[in-house]
Tab-separated table of C-alpha atoms and ligand atoms in Angstrom:
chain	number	residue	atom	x	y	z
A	741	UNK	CA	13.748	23.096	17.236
A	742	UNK	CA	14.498	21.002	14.633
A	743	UNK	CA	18.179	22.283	12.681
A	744	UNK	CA	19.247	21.226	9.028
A	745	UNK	CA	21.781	19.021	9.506
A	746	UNK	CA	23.162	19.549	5.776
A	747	UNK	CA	23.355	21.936	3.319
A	748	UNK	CA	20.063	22.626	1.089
A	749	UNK	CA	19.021	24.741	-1.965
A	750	UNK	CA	15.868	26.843	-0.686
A	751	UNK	CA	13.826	23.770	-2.458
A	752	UNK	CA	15.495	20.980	-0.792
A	753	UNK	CA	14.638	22.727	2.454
A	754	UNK	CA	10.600	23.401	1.440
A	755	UNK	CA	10.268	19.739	0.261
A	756	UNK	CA	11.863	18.437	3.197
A	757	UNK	CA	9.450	20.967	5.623
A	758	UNK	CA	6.369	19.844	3.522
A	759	UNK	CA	7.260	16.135	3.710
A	760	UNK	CA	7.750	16.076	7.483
A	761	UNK	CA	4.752	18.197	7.914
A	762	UNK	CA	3.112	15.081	6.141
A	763	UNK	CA	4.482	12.529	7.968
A	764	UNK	CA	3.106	14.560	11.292
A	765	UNK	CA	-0.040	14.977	10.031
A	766	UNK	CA	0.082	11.105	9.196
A	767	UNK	CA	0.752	9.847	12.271
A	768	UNK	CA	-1.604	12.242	14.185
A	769	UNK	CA	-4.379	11.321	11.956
A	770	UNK	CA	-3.958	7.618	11.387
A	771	UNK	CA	-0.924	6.345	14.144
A	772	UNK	CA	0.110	4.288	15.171
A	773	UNK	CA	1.562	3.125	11.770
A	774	UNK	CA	5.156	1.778	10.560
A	775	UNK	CA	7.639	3.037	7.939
A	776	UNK	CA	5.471	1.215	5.247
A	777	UNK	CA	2.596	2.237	6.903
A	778	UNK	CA	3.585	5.427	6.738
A	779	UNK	CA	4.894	5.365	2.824
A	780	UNK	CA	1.786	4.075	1.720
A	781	UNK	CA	-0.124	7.014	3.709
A	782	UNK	CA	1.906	9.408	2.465
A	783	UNK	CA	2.515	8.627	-0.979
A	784	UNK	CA	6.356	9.395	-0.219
A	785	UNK	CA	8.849	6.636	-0.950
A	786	UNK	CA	10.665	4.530	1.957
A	787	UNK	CA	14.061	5.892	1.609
A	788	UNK	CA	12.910	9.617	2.414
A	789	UNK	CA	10.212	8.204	5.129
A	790	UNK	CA	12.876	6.329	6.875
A	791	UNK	CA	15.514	9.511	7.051
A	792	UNK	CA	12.533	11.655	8.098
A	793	UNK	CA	11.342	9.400	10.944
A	794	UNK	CA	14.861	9.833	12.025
A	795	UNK	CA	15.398	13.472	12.275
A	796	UNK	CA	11.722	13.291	13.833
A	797	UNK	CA	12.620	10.535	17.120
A	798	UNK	CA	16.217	12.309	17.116
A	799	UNK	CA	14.006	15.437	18.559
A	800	UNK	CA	11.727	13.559	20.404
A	801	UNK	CA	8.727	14.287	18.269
A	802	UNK	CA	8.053	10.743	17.607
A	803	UNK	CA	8.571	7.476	19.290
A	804	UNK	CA	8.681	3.865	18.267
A	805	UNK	CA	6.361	2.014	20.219
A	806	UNK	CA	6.632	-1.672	19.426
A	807	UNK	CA	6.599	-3.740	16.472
A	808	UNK	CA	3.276	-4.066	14.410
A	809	UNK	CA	1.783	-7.413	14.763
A	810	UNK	CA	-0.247	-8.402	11.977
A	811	UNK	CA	1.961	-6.926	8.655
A	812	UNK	CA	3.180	-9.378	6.148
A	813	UNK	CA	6.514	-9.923	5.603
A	814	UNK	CA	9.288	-8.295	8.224
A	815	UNK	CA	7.196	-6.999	11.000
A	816	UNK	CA	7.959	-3.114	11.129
A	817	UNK	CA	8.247	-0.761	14.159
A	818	UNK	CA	5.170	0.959	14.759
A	819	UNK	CA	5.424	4.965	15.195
A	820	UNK	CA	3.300	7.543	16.971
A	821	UNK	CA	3.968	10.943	18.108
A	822	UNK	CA	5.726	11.400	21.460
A	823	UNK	CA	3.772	13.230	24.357
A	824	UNK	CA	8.067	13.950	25.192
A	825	UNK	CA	8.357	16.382	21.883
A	826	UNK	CA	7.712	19.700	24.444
A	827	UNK	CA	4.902	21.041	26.264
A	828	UNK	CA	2.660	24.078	25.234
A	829	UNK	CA	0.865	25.961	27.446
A	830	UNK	CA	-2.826	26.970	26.424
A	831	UNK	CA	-3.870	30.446	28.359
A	832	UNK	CA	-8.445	30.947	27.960
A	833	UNK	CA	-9.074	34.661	28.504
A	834	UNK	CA	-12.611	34.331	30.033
A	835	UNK	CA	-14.811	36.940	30.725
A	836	UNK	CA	-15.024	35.973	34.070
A	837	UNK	CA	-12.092	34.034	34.890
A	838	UNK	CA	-8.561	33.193	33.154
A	839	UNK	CA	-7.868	29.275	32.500
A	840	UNK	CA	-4.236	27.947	31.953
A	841	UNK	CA	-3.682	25.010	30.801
A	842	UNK	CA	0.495	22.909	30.139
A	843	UNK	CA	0.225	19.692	27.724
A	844	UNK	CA	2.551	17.553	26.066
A	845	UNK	CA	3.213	17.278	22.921
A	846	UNK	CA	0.072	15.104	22.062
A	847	UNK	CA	-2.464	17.845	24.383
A	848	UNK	CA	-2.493	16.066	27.540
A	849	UNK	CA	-2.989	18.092	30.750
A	850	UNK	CA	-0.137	17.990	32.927
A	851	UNK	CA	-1.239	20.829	35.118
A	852	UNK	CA	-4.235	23.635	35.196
A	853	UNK	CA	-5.186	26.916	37.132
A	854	UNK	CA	-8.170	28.550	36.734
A	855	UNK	CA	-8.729	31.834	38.613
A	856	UNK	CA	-12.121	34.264	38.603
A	857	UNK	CA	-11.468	37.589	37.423
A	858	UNK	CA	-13.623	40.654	36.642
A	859	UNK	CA	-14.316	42.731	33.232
A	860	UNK	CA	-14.461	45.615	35.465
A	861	UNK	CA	-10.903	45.288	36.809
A	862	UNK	CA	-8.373	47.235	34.896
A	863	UNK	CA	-6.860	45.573	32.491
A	864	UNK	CA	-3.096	46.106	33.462
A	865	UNK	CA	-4.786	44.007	36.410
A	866	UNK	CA	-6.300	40.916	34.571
A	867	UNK	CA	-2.791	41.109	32.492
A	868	UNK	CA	-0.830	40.889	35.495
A	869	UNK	CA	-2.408	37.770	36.905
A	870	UNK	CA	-2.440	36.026	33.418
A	871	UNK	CA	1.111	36.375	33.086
A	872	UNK	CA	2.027	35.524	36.379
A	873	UNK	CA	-0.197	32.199	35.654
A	874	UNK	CA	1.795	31.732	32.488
A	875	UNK	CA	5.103	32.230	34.308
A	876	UNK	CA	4.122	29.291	36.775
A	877	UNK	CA	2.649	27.408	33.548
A	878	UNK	CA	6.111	27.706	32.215
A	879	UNK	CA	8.177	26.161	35.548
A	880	UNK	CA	5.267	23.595	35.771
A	881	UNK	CA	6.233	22.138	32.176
A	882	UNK	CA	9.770	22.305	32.626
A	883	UNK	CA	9.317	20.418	35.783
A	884	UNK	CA	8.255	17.511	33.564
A	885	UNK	CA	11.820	18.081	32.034
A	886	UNK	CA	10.024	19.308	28.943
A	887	UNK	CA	11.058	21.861	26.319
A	888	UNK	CA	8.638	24.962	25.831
A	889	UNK	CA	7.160	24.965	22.498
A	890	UNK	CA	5.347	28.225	22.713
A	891	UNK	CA	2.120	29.593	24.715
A	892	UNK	CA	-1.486	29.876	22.796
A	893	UNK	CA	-4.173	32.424	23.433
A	894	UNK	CA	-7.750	32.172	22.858
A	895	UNK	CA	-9.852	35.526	23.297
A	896	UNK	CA	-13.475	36.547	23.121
A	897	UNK	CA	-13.355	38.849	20.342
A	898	UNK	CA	-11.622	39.944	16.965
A	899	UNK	CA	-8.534	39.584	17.013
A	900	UNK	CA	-5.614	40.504	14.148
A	901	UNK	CA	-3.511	37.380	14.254
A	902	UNK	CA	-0.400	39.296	12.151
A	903	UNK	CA	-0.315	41.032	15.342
A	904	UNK	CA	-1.162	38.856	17.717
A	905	UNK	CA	-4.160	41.563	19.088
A	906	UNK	CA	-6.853	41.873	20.257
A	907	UNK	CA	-9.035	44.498	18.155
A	908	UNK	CA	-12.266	44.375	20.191
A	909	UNK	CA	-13.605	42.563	23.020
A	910	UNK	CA	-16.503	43.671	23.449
A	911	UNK	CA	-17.636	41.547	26.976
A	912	UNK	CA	-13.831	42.455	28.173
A	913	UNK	CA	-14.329	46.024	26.938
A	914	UNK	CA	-10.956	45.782	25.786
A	915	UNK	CA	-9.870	47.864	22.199
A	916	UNK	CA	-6.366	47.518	20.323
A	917	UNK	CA	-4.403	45.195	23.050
A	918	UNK	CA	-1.050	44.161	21.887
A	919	UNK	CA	-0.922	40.500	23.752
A	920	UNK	CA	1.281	38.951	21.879
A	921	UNK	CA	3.996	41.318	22.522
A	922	UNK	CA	2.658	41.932	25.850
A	923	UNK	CA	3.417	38.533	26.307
A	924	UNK	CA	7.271	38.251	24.136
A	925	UNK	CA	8.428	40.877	25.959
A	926	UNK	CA	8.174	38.247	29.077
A	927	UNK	CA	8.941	35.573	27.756
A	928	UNK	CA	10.865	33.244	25.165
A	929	UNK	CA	8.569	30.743	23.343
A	930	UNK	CA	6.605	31.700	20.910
A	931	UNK	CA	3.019	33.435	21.163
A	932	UNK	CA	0.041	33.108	19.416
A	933	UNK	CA	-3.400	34.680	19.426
A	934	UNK	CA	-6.270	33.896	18.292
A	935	UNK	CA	-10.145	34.428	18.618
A	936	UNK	CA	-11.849	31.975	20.727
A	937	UNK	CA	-14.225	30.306	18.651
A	938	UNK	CA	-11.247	29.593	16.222
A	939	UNK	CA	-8.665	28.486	18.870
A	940	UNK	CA	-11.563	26.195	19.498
A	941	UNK	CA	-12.422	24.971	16.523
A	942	UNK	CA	-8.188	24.072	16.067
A	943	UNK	CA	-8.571	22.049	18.958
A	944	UNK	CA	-11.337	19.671	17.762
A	945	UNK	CA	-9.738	19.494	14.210
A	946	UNK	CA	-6.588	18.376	16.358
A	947	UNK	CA	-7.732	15.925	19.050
A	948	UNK	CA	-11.184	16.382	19.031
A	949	UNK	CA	-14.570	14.834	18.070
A	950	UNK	CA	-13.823	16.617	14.592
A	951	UNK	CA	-10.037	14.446	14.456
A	952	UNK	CA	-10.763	12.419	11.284
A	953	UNK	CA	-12.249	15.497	9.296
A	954	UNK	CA	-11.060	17.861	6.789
A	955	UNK	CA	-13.621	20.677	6.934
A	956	UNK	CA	-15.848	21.914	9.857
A	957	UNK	CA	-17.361	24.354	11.123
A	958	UNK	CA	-17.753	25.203	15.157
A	959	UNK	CA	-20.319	27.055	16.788
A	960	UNK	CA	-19.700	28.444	20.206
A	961	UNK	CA	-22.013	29.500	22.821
A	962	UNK	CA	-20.475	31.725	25.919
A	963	UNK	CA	-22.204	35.265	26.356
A	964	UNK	CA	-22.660	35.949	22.267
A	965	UNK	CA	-22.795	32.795	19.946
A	966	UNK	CA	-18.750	32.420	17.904
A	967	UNK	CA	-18.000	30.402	15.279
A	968	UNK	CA	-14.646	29.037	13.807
A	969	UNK	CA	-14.302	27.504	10.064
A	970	UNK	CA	-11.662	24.874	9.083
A	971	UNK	CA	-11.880	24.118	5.835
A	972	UNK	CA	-9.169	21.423	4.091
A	973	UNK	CA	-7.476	21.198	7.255
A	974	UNK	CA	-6.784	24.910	7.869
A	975	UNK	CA	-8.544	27.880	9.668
A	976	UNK	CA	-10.276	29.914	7.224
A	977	UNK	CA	-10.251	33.361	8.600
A	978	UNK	CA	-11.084	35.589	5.554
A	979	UNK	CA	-8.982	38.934	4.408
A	980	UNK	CA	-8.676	40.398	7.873
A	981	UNK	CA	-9.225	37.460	10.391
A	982	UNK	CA	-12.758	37.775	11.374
A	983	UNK	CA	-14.297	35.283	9.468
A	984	UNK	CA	-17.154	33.010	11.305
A	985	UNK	CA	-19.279	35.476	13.354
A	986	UNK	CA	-22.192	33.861	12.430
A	987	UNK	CA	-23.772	34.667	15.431
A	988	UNK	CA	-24.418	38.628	13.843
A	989	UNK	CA	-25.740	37.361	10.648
A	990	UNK	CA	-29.815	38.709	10.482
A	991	UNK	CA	-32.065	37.024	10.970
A	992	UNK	CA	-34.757	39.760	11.630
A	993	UNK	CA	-33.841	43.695	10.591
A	994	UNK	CA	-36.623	44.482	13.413
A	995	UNK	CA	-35.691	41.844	15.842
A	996	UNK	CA	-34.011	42.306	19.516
A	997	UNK	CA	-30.807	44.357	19.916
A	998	UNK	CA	-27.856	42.596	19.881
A	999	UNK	CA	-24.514	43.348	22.029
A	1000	UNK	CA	-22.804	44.188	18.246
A	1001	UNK	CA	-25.417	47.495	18.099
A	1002	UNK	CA	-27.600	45.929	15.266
A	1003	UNK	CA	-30.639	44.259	15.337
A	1004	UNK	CA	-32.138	40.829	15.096
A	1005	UNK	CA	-28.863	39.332	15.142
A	1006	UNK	CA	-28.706	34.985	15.021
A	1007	UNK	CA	-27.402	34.785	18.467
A	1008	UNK	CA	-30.091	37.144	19.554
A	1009	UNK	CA	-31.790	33.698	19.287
A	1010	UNK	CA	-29.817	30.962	19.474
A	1011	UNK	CA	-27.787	32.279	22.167
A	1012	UNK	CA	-27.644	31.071	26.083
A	1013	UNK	CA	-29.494	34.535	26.662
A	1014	UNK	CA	-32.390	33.449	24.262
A	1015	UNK	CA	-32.991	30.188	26.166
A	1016	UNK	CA	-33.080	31.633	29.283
A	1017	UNK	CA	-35.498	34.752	27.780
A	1018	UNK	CA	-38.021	32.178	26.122
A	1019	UNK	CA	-38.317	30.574	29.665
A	1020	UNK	CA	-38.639	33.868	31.398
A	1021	UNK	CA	-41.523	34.741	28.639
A	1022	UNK	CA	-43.248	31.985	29.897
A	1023	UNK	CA	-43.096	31.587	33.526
A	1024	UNK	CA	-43.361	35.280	33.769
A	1025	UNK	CA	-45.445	36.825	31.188
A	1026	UNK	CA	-47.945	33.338	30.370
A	1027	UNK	CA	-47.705	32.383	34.000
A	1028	UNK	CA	-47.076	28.627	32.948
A	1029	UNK	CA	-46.076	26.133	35.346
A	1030	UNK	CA	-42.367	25.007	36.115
A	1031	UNK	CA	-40.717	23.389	38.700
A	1032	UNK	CA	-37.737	26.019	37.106
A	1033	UNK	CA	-38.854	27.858	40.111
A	1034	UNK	CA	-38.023	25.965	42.399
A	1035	UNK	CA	-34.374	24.735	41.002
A	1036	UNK	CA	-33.610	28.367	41.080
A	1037	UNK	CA	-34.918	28.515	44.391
A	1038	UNK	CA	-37.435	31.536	42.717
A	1039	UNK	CA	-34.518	33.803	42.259
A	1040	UNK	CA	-35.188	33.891	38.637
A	1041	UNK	CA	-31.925	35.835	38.327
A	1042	UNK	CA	-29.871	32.485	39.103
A	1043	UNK	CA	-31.608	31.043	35.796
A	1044	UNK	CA	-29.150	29.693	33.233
A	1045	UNK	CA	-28.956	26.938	30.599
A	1046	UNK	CA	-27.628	24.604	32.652
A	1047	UNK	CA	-31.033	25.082	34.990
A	1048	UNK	CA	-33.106	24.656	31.827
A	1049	UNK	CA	-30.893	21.618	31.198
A	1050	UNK	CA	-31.505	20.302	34.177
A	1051	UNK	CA	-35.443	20.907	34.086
A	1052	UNK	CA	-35.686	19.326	30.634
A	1053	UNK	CA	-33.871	16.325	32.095
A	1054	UNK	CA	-36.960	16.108	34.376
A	1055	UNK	CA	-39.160	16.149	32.066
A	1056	UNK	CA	-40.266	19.974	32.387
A	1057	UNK	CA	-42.157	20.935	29.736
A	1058	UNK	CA	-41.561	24.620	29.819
A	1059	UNK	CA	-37.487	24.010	29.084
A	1060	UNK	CA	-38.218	21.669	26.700
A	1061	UNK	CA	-40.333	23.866	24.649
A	1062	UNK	CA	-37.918	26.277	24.782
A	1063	UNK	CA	-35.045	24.234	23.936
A	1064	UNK	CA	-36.949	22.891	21.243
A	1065	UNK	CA	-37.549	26.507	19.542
A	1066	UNK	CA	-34.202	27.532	19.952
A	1067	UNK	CA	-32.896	24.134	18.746
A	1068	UNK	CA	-34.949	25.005	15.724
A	1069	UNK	CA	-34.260	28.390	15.084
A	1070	UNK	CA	-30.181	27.004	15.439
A	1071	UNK	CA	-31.457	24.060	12.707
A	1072	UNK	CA	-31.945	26.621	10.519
A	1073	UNK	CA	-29.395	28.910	10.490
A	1074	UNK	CA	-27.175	25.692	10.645
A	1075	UNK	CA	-29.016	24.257	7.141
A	1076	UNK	CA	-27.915	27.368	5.913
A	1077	UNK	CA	-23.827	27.233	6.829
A	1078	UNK	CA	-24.052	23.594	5.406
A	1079	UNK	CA	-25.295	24.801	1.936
A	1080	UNK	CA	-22.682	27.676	1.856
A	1081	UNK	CA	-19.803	25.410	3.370
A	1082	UNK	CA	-20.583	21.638	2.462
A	1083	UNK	CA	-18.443	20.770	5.531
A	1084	UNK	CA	-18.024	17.201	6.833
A	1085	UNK	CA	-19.169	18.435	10.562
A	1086	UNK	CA	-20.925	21.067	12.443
A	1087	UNK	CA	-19.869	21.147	16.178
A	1088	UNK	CA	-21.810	22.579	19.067
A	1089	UNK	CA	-19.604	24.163	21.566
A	1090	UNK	CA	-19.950	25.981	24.694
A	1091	UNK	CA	-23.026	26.442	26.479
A	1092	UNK	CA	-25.010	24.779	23.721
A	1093	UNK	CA	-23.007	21.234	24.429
A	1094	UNK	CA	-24.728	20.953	27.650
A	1095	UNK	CA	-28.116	20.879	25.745
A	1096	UNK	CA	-26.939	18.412	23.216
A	1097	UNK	CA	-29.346	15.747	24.431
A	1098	UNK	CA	-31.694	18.337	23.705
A	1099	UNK	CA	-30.823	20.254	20.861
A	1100	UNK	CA	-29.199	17.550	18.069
A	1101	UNK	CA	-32.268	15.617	17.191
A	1102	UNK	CA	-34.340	18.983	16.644
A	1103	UNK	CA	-31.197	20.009	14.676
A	1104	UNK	CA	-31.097	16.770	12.677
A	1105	UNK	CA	-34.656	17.340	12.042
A	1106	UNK	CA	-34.924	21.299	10.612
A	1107	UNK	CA	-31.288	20.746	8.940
A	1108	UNK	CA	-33.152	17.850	6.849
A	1109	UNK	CA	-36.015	19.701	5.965
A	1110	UNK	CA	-33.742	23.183	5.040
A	1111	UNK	CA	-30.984	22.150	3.876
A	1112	UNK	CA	-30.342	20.918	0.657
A	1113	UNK	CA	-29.996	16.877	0.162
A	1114	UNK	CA	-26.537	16.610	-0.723
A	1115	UNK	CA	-24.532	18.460	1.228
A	1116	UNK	CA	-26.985	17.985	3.838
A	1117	UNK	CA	-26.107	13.812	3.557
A	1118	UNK	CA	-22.709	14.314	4.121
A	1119	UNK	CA	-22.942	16.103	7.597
A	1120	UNK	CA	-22.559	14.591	10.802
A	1121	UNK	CA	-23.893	17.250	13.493
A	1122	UNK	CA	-21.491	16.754	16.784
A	1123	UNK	CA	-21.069	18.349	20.057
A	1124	UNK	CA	-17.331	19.435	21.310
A	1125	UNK	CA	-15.463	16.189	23.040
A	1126	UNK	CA	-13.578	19.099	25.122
A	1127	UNK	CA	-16.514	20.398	26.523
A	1128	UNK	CA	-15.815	23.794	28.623
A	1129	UNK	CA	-11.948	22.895	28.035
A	1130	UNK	CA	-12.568	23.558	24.385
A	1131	UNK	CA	-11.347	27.196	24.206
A	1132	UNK	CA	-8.251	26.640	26.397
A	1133	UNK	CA	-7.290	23.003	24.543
A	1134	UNK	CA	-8.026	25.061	21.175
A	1135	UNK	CA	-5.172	27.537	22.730
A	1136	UNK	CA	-3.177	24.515	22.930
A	1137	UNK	CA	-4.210	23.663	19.326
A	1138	UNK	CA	-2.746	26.965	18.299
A	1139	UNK	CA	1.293	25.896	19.454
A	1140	UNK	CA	0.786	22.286	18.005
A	1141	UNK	CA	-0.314	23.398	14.837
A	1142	UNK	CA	2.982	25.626	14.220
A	1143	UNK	CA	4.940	22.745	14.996
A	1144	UNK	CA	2.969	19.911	13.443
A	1145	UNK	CA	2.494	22.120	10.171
A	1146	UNK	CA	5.367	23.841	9.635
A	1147	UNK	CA	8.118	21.501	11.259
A	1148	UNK	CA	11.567	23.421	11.474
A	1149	UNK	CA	13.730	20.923	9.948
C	817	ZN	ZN1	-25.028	41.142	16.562
C-alpha cells in the first residue's frame, strides 16, 4: 500500500487520493501517455502530475515504458500501468463448479483452477474447497514475487456488499452466508463480494469490450437471466444492493413460473431455459423436423443453447426460429432499459454470448423499432470480450477497482 510520505491536512490527503485516482483511471483508459499527456488528460498541472507519477512507479503501479515518438518538442517518457503493481485473485462461485482465477495488476491470468462441485453438497463442503483453492491462488501469485492486493468474489444471488454476504442464492440454496468474513478470518488481503452479474459487468467496464465507456448496462445469462448497471463509471446498485434483476421484471402477470415464485417473469423468456423450451415446443409438441435430434443424439435431455447454437450454425430452421423469438422478446425488454438508462452499451453475457451471431441483428432490429430515437442512436449493443471468464475476471474487477479508485496514498 501506498503510505503518505509527509504530513497532510485531511484535504491535502483527499485531493491527493482523488488526483491519483485520476491519473489511474487516465492511464487505464487512454495509456500509454506521457507526463504532458497525462496533464492535458487530466486537467491537473505538470508539477503535481510529475510528483504523482512518482509515488505511483515508486510502488510499482506504473512503469515507464519508452519515450513517445511523435510529441513536439522534448520527447517525454511514455507511462502505463505495471502488470508488477500486485496480483488479485478472482474466486466465480458457480452453481456447478468453483473457478479461481490470480492476475496482475493489469487482469492477466497467471494461473486458474476450476473444479465441479454440487448445490447439493453441504455448504461447509463447497466452502472448504473454495478456500483451499484460494489458499493455493495465494502461493501461486506470490510465486510470481507479487504482492496480494486482495481476493474478489462473484456470486449468483443478492448479496449485501457492507457485509460482504450473501443474502440469497437461490440455485446454491444458500441464505445469510457471511463470505467475506468467512474468508478474513483466513486470510490477510482484503475481500470483496459481490453479485455476479455486477462483478461482471466491473470487469467489462475495466478491460472489457465496454473499456472506453462511461455507462452500461450487462445482461447475464447462466440458469436465471442477471444484470449489472454502471453508470458514470461506477456500479449502481440502488439503496440495498440489488439493483439490475431485470430478469424478474413482468412481462406477463399470467405467464410461466419463474424460479423467484412470481409469474411471467423476463427471463422466463429470454433465458437459456426459454430457448431450449421453444425448441422442445416444437420438435415435441408440432413434431417439426430438426437435425437437433440427432446432435443430441435424441436424448432431448442433453439439449442446451450451445446445441441450438450449433444447429442454427447449420442452417436449422427450428433453432433459428427460436433464437429469433427469443432474440426478439430480449429486443424488447432491452429497448426498454435503453429508454430508462440512456447508456452508451448494452452487453450480452453468459449463455446469450454464444448466440450473438444470432441474437444482435434481431436485437438491433426490435431495439430500433421500440426504443426511442435518441437514446436508441447512441447505443452500441455488444457481447462480453471475456466470454465464460466474465464472472471470475469481473471478481478480479472487484480488487482493481479498490485500488485503481481509491489509491492509498
Ligand atoms: Zn422471477
Amino acid at each position: 500500500m501506498l503510505m503518505v510520505e509527509q504530513p497532510g491536512t485531511a484535504d491535502q490527503i483527499l485531493v491527493r487520493k482523488l488526483n491519483t485516482a485520476r491519473i489511474l483511471e487516465c492511464l487505464r483508459r487512454l495509456g500509454p501517455l506521457s507526463r504532458a499527456g497525462l496533464s492535458t488528460a487530466t486537467g491537473l498541472n505538470r508539477s503535481t502530475v510529475s510528483s504523482v507519477i512518482h509515488d505511483l512507479i515508486e510502488e510499482k503501479y506504473v512503469r515507464e515504458i519508452g519515450l513517445a515518438p511523435s510529441e513536439r518538442g522534448r520527447p517525454g517518457m511514455l507511462l502505463e500501468l505495471s502488470p508488477d503493481g500486485g496480483f488479485a485473485v478472482g474466486v466465480e462461485l458457480g452453481v456447478d463448479f468453483i473457478c479461481v482465477v490470480v492476475t496482475d495488476f493489469v487482469a492477466h491470468v497467471l494461473w486458474r483452477q476450476r473444479v465441479a462441485s454440487d448445490p447439493a453438497e453441504p455448504q461447509s463442503a463447497i466452502m472448504a474447497r473454495a478456500e483451499s483453492l484460494v489458499q493455493e491462488a495465494l502461493a501461486a501469485g506470490r510465486s510470481h514475487g507479487l504482492r496480494p492486493l486482495g481476493i474478489g468474489l462473484g456470486v449468483p444471488g443478492l448479496v449485501d456488499i457492507l457485509q460482504g454476504s450473501v443474502v440469497f442464492a437461490p440455485n446454491l440454496k444458500w441464505h445469510h452466508v457471511p463470505l467475506r468474513r468467512m474468508l478474513a478470518d483466513r486470510f490477510h488481503p482484503p475481500v470483496f463480494v459481490e453479485n455476479e452479474a455486477n462483478a461482471a459487468a466491473l470487469g467489462e467496464y475495466y478491460y472489457g469490450v465496454a473499456r472506453k465507456v462511461e455507462s452500461l448496462i450487462y445482461l447475464s445469462a447462466g440458469i436465471g437471466l442477471g444484470g449489472g448497471i454502471i453508470v458514470n463509471g461506477k456500479l449502481f446498485r440502488g439503496s440495498s444492493g440489488y439493483a439490475g434483476e431485470f430478469g424478474h421484471t413482468t412481462v406477463d402477470p399470467t405467464g410461466e413460473l419463474c424460479g423467484c415464485g412470481k409469474r411471467g417473469c423476463w427471463e422466463t423468456v429470454v433465458g437459456p431455459r426459454a430457448i431450449v423450451r421453444r425448441v422442445r415446443k416444437a420438435l415435441e409438441v408440432n413434431g417439426q423436423e430438426s437435425q437437433i435430434l440427432v446432435l443430441v443424439g435424441g436424448d432431448m435431455s442433453a439439449l442446451d443453447v450451445a446445441v441450438v447454437v450449433e444447429a442454427a450454425k447449420a442452417g436449422d430452421p427450428v433453432a433459428r426460429t427460436a433464437l429469433e423469438e427469443v432474440g426478439v422478446q430480449l429486443g424488447i425488454g432491452i429497448a426498454n432499459l435503453i429508454n430508462a438508462f440512456n447508456p452508451e452499451m448494452v452487453v450480452l453475457g453468459g449463455a446469450l454470448s454464444l448466440a450473438g451471431d444470432f441474437l444482435l441483428p434481431v436485437i438491433q432490429a426490435t431495439i430500433r423499432e421500440h426504443a426511442l430515437a435518441q437514446p436508441c442512436s447512441a447505443v452500441q449493443v455488444a457481447v462480453t470480450a471475456h466470454g465464460p471468464d466474465a464472472c471470475v475476471l469481473g471478481a478480479v474487477a472487484l480488487v482493481l477497482d479498490s485500488i485503481l479508485r481509491e489509491p492509498a496514498i
